[in-house]
XYZ file of N, CA and C in Angstrom:
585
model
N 75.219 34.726 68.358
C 73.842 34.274 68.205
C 72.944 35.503 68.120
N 72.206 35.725 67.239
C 71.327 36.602 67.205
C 70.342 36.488 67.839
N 69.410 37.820 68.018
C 67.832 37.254 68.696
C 66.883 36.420 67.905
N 66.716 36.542 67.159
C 66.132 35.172 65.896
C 66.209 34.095 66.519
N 68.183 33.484 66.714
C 68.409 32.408 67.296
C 68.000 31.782 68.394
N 68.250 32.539 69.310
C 68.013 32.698 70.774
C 67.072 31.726 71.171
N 67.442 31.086 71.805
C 66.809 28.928 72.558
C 65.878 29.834 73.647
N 64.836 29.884 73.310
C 63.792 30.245 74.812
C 64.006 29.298 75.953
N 64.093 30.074 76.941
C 64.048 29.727 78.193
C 62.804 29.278 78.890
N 62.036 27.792 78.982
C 60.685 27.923 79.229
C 60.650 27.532 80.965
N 60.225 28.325 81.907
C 60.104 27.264 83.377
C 58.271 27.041 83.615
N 58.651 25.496 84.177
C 57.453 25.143 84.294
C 57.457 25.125 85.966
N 55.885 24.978 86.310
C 56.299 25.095 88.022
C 54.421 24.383 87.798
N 54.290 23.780 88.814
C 53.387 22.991 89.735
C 53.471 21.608 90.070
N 52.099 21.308 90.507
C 51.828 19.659 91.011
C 51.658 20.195 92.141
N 51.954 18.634 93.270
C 50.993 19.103 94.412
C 52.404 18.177 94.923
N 52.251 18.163 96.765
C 53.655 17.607 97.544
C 53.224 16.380 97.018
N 52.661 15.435 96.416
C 52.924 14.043 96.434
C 54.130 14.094 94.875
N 55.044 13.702 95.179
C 55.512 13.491 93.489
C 55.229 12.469 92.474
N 55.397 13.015 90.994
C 54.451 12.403 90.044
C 53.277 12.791 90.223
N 52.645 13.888 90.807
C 51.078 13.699 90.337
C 50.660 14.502 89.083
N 49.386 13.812 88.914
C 48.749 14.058 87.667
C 49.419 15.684 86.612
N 49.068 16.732 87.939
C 49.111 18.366 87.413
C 51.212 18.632 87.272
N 51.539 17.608 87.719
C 53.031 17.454 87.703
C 53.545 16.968 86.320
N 52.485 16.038 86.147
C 52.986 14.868 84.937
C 52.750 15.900 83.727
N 51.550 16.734 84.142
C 51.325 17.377 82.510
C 52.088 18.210 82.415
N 52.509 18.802 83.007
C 53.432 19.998 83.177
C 54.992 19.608 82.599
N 55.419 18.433 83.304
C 56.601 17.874 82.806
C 56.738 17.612 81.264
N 54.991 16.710 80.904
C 54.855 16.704 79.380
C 55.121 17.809 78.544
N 54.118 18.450 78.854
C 55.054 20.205 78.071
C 56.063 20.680 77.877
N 57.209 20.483 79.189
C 58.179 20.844 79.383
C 59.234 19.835 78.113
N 58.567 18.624 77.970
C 59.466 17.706 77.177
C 59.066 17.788 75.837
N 57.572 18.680 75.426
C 57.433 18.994 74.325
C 58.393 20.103 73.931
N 58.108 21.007 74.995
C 59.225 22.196 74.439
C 60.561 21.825 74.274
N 61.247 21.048 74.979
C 62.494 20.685 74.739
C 63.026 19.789 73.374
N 61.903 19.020 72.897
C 61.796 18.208 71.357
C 61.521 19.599 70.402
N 61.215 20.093 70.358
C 60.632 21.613 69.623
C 62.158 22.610 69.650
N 63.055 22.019 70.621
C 64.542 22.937 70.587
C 64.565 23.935 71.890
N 63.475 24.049 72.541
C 63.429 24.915 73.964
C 64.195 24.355 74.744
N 64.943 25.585 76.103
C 65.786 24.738 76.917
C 64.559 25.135 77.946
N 64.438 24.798 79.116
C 63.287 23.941 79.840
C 64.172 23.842 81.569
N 63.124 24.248 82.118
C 63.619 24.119 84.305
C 62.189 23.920 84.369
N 62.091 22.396 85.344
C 60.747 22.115 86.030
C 61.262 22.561 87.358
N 60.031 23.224 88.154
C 59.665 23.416 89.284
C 58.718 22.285 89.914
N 58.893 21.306 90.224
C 57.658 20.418 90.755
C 57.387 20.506 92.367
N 56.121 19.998 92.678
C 55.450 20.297 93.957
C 56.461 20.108 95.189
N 57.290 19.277 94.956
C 57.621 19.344 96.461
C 58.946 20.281 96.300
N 59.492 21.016 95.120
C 60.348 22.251 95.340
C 59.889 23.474 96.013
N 58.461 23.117 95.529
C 57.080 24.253 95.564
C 56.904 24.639 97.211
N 57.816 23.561 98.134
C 57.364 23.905 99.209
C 58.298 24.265 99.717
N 57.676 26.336 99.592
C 58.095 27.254 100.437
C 57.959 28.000 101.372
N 58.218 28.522 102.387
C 57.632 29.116 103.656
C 57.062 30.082 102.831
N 55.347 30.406 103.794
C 54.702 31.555 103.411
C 54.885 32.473 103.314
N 54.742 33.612 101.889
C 55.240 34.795 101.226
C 55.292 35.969 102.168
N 56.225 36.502 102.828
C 55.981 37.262 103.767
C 56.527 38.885 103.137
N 55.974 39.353 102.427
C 56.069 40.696 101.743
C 57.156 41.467 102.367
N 57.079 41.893 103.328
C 57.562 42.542 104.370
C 59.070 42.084 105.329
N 59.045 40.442 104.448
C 60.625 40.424 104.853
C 61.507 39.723 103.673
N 62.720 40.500 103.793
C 63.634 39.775 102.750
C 63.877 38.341 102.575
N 64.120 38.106 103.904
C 64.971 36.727 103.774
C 64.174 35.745 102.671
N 64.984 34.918 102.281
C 64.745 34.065 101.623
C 65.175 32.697 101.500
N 64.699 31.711 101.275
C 65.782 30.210 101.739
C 66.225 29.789 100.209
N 67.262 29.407 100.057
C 67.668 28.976 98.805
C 67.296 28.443 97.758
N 65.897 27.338 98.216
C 65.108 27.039 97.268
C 64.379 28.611 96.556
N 64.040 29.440 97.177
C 62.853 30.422 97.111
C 64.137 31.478 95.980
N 64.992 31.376 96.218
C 65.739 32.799 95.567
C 66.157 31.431 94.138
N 66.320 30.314 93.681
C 66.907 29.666 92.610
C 65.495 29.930 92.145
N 64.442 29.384 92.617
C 62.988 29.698 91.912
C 62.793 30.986 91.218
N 63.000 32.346 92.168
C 62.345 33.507 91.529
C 63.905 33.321 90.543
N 65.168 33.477 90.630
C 65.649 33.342 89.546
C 65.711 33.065 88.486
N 64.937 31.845 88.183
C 65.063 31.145 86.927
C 63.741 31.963 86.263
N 62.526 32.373 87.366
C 61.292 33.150 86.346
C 62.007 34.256 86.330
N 62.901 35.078 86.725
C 64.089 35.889 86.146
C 64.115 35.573 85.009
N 64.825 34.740 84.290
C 65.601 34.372 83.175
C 64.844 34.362 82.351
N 63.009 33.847 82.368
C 62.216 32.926 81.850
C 61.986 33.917 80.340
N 61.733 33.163 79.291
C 60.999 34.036 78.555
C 59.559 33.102 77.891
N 59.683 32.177 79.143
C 58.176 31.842 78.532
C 57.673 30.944 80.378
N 56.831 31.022 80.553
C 56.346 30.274 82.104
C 54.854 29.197 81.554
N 54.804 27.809 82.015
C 53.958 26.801 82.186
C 53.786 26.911 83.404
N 52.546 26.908 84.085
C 51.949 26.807 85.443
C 50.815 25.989 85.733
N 50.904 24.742 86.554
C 50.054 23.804 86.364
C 49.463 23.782 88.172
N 48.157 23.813 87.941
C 47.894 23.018 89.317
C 46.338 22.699 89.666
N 46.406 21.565 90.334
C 45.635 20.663 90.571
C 44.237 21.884 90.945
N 43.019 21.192 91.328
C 41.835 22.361 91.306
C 41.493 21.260 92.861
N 41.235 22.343 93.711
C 40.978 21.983 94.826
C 39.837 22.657 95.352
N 38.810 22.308 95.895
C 37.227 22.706 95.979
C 37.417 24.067 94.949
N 37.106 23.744 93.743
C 37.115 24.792 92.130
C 38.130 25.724 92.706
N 39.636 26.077 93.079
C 40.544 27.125 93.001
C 41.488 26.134 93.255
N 42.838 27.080 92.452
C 44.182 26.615 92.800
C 44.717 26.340 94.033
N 45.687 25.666 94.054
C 45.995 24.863 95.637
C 46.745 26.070 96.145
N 47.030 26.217 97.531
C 47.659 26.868 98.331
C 49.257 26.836 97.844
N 49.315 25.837 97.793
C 51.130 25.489 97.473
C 51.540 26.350 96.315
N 50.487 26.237 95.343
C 50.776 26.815 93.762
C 50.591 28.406 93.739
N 49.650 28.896 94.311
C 49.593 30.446 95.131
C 50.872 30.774 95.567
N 51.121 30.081 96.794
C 52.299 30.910 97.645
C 53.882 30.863 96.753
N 53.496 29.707 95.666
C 54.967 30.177 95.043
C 54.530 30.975 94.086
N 53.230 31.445 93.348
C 53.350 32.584 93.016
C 53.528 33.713 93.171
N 53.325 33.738 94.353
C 53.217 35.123 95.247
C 54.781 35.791 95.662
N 55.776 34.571 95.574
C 56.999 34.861 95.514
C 57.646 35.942 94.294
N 56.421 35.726 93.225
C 56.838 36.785 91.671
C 56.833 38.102 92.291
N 56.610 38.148 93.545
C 56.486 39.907 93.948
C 58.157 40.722 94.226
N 58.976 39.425 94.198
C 60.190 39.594 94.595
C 60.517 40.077 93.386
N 60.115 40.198 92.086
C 60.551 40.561 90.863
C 60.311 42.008 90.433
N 59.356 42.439 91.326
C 58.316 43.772 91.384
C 59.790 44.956 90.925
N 60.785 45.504 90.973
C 61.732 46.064 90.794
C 62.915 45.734 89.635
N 62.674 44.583 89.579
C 63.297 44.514 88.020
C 63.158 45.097 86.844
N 64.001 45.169 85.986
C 64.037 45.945 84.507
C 62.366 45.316 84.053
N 62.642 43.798 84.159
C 61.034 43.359 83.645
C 60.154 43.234 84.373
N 59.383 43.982 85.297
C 58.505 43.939 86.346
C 57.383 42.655 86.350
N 57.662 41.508 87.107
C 57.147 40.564 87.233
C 57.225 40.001 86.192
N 56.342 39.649 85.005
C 56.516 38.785 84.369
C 55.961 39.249 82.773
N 56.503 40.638 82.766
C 55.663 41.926 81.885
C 56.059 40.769 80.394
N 54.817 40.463 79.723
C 54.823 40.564 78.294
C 55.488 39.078 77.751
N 55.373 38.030 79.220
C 56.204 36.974 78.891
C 54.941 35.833 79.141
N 55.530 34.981 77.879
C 53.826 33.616 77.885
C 53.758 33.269 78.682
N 52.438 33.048 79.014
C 52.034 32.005 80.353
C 51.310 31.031 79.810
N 51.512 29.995 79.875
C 50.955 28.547 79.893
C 50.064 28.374 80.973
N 49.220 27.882 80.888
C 48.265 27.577 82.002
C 47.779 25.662 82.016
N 47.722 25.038 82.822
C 47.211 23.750 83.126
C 46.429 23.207 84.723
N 45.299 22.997 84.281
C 44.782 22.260 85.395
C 44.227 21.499 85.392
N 44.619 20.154 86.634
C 43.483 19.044 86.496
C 43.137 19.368 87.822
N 41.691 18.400 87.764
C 40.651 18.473 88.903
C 40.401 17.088 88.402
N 39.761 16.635 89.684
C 38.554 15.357 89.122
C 37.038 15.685 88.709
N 37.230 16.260 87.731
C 35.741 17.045 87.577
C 36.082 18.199 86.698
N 35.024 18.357 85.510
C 35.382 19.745 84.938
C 35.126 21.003 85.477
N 34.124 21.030 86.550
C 33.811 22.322 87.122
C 35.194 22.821 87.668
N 35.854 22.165 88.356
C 36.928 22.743 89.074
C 37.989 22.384 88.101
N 38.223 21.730 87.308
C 39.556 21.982 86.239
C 39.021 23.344 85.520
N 38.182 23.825 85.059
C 38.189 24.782 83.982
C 37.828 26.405 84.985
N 37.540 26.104 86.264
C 37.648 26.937 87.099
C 38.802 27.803 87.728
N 39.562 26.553 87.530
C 41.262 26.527 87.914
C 41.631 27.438 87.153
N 41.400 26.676 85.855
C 42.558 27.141 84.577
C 41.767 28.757 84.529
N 40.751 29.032 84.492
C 40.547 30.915 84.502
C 41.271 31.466 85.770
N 41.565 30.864 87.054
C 41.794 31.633 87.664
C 43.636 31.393 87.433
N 44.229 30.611 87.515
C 45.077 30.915 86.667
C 45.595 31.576 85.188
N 44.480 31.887 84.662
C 44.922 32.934 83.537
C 44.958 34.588 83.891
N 43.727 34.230 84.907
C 43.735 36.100 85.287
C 45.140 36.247 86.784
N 45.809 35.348 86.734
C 47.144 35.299 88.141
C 47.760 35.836 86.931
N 47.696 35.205 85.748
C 49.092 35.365 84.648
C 48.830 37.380 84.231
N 47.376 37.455 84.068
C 47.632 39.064 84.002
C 47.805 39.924 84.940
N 47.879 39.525 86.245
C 47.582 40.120 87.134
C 49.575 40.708 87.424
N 50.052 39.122 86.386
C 51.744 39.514 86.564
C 51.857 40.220 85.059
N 51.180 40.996 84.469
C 51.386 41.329 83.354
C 52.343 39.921 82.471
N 51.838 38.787 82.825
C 51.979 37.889 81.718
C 51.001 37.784 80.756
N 51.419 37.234 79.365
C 50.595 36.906 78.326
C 49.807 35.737 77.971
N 48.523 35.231 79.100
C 48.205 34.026 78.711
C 48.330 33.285 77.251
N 48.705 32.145 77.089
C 48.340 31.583 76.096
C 46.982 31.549 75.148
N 46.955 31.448 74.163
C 45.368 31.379 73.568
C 44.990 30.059 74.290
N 45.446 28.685 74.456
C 45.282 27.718 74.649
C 46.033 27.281 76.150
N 44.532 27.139 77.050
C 44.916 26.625 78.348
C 44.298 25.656 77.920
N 45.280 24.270 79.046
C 44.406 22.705 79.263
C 43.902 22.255 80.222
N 42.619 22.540 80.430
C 41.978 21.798 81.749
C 42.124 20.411 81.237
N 42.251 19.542 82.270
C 42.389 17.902 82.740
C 41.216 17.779 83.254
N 40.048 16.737 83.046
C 39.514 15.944 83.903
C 40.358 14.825 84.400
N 40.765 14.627 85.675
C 41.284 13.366 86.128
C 40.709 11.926 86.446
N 39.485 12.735 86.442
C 38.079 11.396 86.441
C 38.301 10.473 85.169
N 38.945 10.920 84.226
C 38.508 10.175 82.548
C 40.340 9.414 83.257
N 40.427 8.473 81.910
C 41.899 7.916 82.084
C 43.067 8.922 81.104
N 43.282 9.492 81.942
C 44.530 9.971 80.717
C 45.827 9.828 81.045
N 46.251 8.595 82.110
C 47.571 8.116 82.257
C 47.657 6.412 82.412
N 48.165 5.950 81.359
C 48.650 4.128 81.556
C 49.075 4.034 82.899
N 48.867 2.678 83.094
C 49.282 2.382 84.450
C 50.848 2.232 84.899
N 51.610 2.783 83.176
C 53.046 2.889 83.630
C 53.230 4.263 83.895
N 52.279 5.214 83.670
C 52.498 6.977 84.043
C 52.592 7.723 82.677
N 52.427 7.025 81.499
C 52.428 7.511 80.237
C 51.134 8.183 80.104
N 51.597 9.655 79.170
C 50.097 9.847 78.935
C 49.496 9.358 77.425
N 48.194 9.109 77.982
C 47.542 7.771 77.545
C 46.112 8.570 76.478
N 46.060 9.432 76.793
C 44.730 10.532 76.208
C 45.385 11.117 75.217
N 44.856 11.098 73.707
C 45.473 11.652 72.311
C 45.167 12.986 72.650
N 43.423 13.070 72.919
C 43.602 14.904 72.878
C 44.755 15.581 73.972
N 44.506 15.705 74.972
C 45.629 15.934 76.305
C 46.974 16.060 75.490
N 47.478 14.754 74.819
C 49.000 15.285 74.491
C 49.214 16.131 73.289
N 47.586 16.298 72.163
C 47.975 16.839 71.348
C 47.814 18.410 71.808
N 47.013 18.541 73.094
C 46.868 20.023 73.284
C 47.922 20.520 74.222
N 48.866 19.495 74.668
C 49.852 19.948 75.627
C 50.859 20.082 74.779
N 50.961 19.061 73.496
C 52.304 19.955 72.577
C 51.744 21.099 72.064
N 50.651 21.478 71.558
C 49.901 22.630 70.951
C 50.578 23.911 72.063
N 50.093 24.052 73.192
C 50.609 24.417 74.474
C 52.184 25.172 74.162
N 53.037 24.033 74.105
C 54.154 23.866 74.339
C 54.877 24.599 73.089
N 54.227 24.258 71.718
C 54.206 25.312 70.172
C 53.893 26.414 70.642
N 52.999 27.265 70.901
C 52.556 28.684 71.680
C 53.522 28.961 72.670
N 54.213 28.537 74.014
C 55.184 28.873 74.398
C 56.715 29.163 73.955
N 56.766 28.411 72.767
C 58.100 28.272 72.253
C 58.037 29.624 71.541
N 57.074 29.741 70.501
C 56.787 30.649 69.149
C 56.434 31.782 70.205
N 55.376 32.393 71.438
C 55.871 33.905 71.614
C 56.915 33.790 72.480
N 57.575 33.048 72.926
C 59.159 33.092 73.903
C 59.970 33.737 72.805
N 59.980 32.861 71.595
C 60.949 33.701 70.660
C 60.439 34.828 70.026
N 59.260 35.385 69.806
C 58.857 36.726 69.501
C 59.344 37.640 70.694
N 58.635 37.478 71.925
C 59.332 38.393 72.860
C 60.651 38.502 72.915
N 61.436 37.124 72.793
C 62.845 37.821 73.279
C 63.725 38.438 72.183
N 63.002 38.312 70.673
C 63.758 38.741 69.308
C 62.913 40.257 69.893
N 61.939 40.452 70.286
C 61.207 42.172 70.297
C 62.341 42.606 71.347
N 62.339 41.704 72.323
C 63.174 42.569 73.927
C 64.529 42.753 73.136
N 65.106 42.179 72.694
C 66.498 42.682 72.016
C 66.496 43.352 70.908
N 65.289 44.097 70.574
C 65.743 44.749 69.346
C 65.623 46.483 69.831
């Protein structure tokens, strides 16, 4: 298989401990866009998300916490979704970022030059579109490559049927849009990293 070929690796990670919620569901959506698009695809959802607090200063790690930083190991493209809680990202979605520090010594130092997807809902646009910047500047802060296209969610509007489908045309057309941008620089970076 050449690098041309090469199936991007996309991991998605948020939501909040209730499962199925909203910042879960979109995240999963993406994840199933990329996978119709030919991406192979690992969700992280909220209640994997719950890991003991990032303690810099010590190794240990519990098994959930070392399969996690592994797979953003592997990743050549990352979706990161999470809910907006008084206008900033939730605690839960932080502390498993903060786990990317475990990567700090790798050949690819954190998350150098690899897409970041960004998603947030809030009930309210102040704190969805609040979210989604401060999740874009987390993604440079790991020398990731935000996407041109983050999706804030209002959760106030309806954008899920009462069977859990999403139900909002724009939302799914900007979460496959999303999910096109992750696929297309996953495979630029990893055809550049192998050449």
């Amino acid at each position: 298989m050449t690098s041309i070929d090469k199936v991007p690796f996309v991991v998605g990670m948020g939501g909040t401990l209730r499962a199925d919620s909203s910042t879960e569901r979109a995240v999963r959506y993406c994840l199933e866009a990329v996978e119709r698009q030919g991406g192979r695809t690992r969700m992280f959802a909220g209640p994997d998300l719950e890991l003991p607090m990032y303690a810099p200063h010590s190794l240990e790690r519990t098994p959930a916490a070392l399969e996690f930083v592994s797979a953003l190991r592997d990743a050549d493209a990352v979706v990161v979704g999470s809910p907006g809680y008084h206008g900033a990202i939730s605690g839960l979605v932080k502390n498993a970022l903060d786990y990317i520090e475990d990567l700090r010594e790798d050949p690819r130092v954190y998350l150098d030059n690899t897409p970041w997807g960004c998603i947030s809902c809030a009930y309210g646009w102040q704190a969805a579109v609040g979210t989604l910047g401060q999740l874009r500047s987390i993604g440079h802060a790991l020398r990731a490559w935000p996407t041109p296209l983050g999706v804030a969610i209002n959760s106030a509007d309806k954008i899920w049927s009462e069977t859990g489908e999403l139900a909002d045309g724009t939302v799914r057309g900007q979460l496959d849009m999303l999910a096109t941008q992750l696929l297309n620089f996953g495979r630029s970076e990893g055809a550049a990293g192998q050449g």
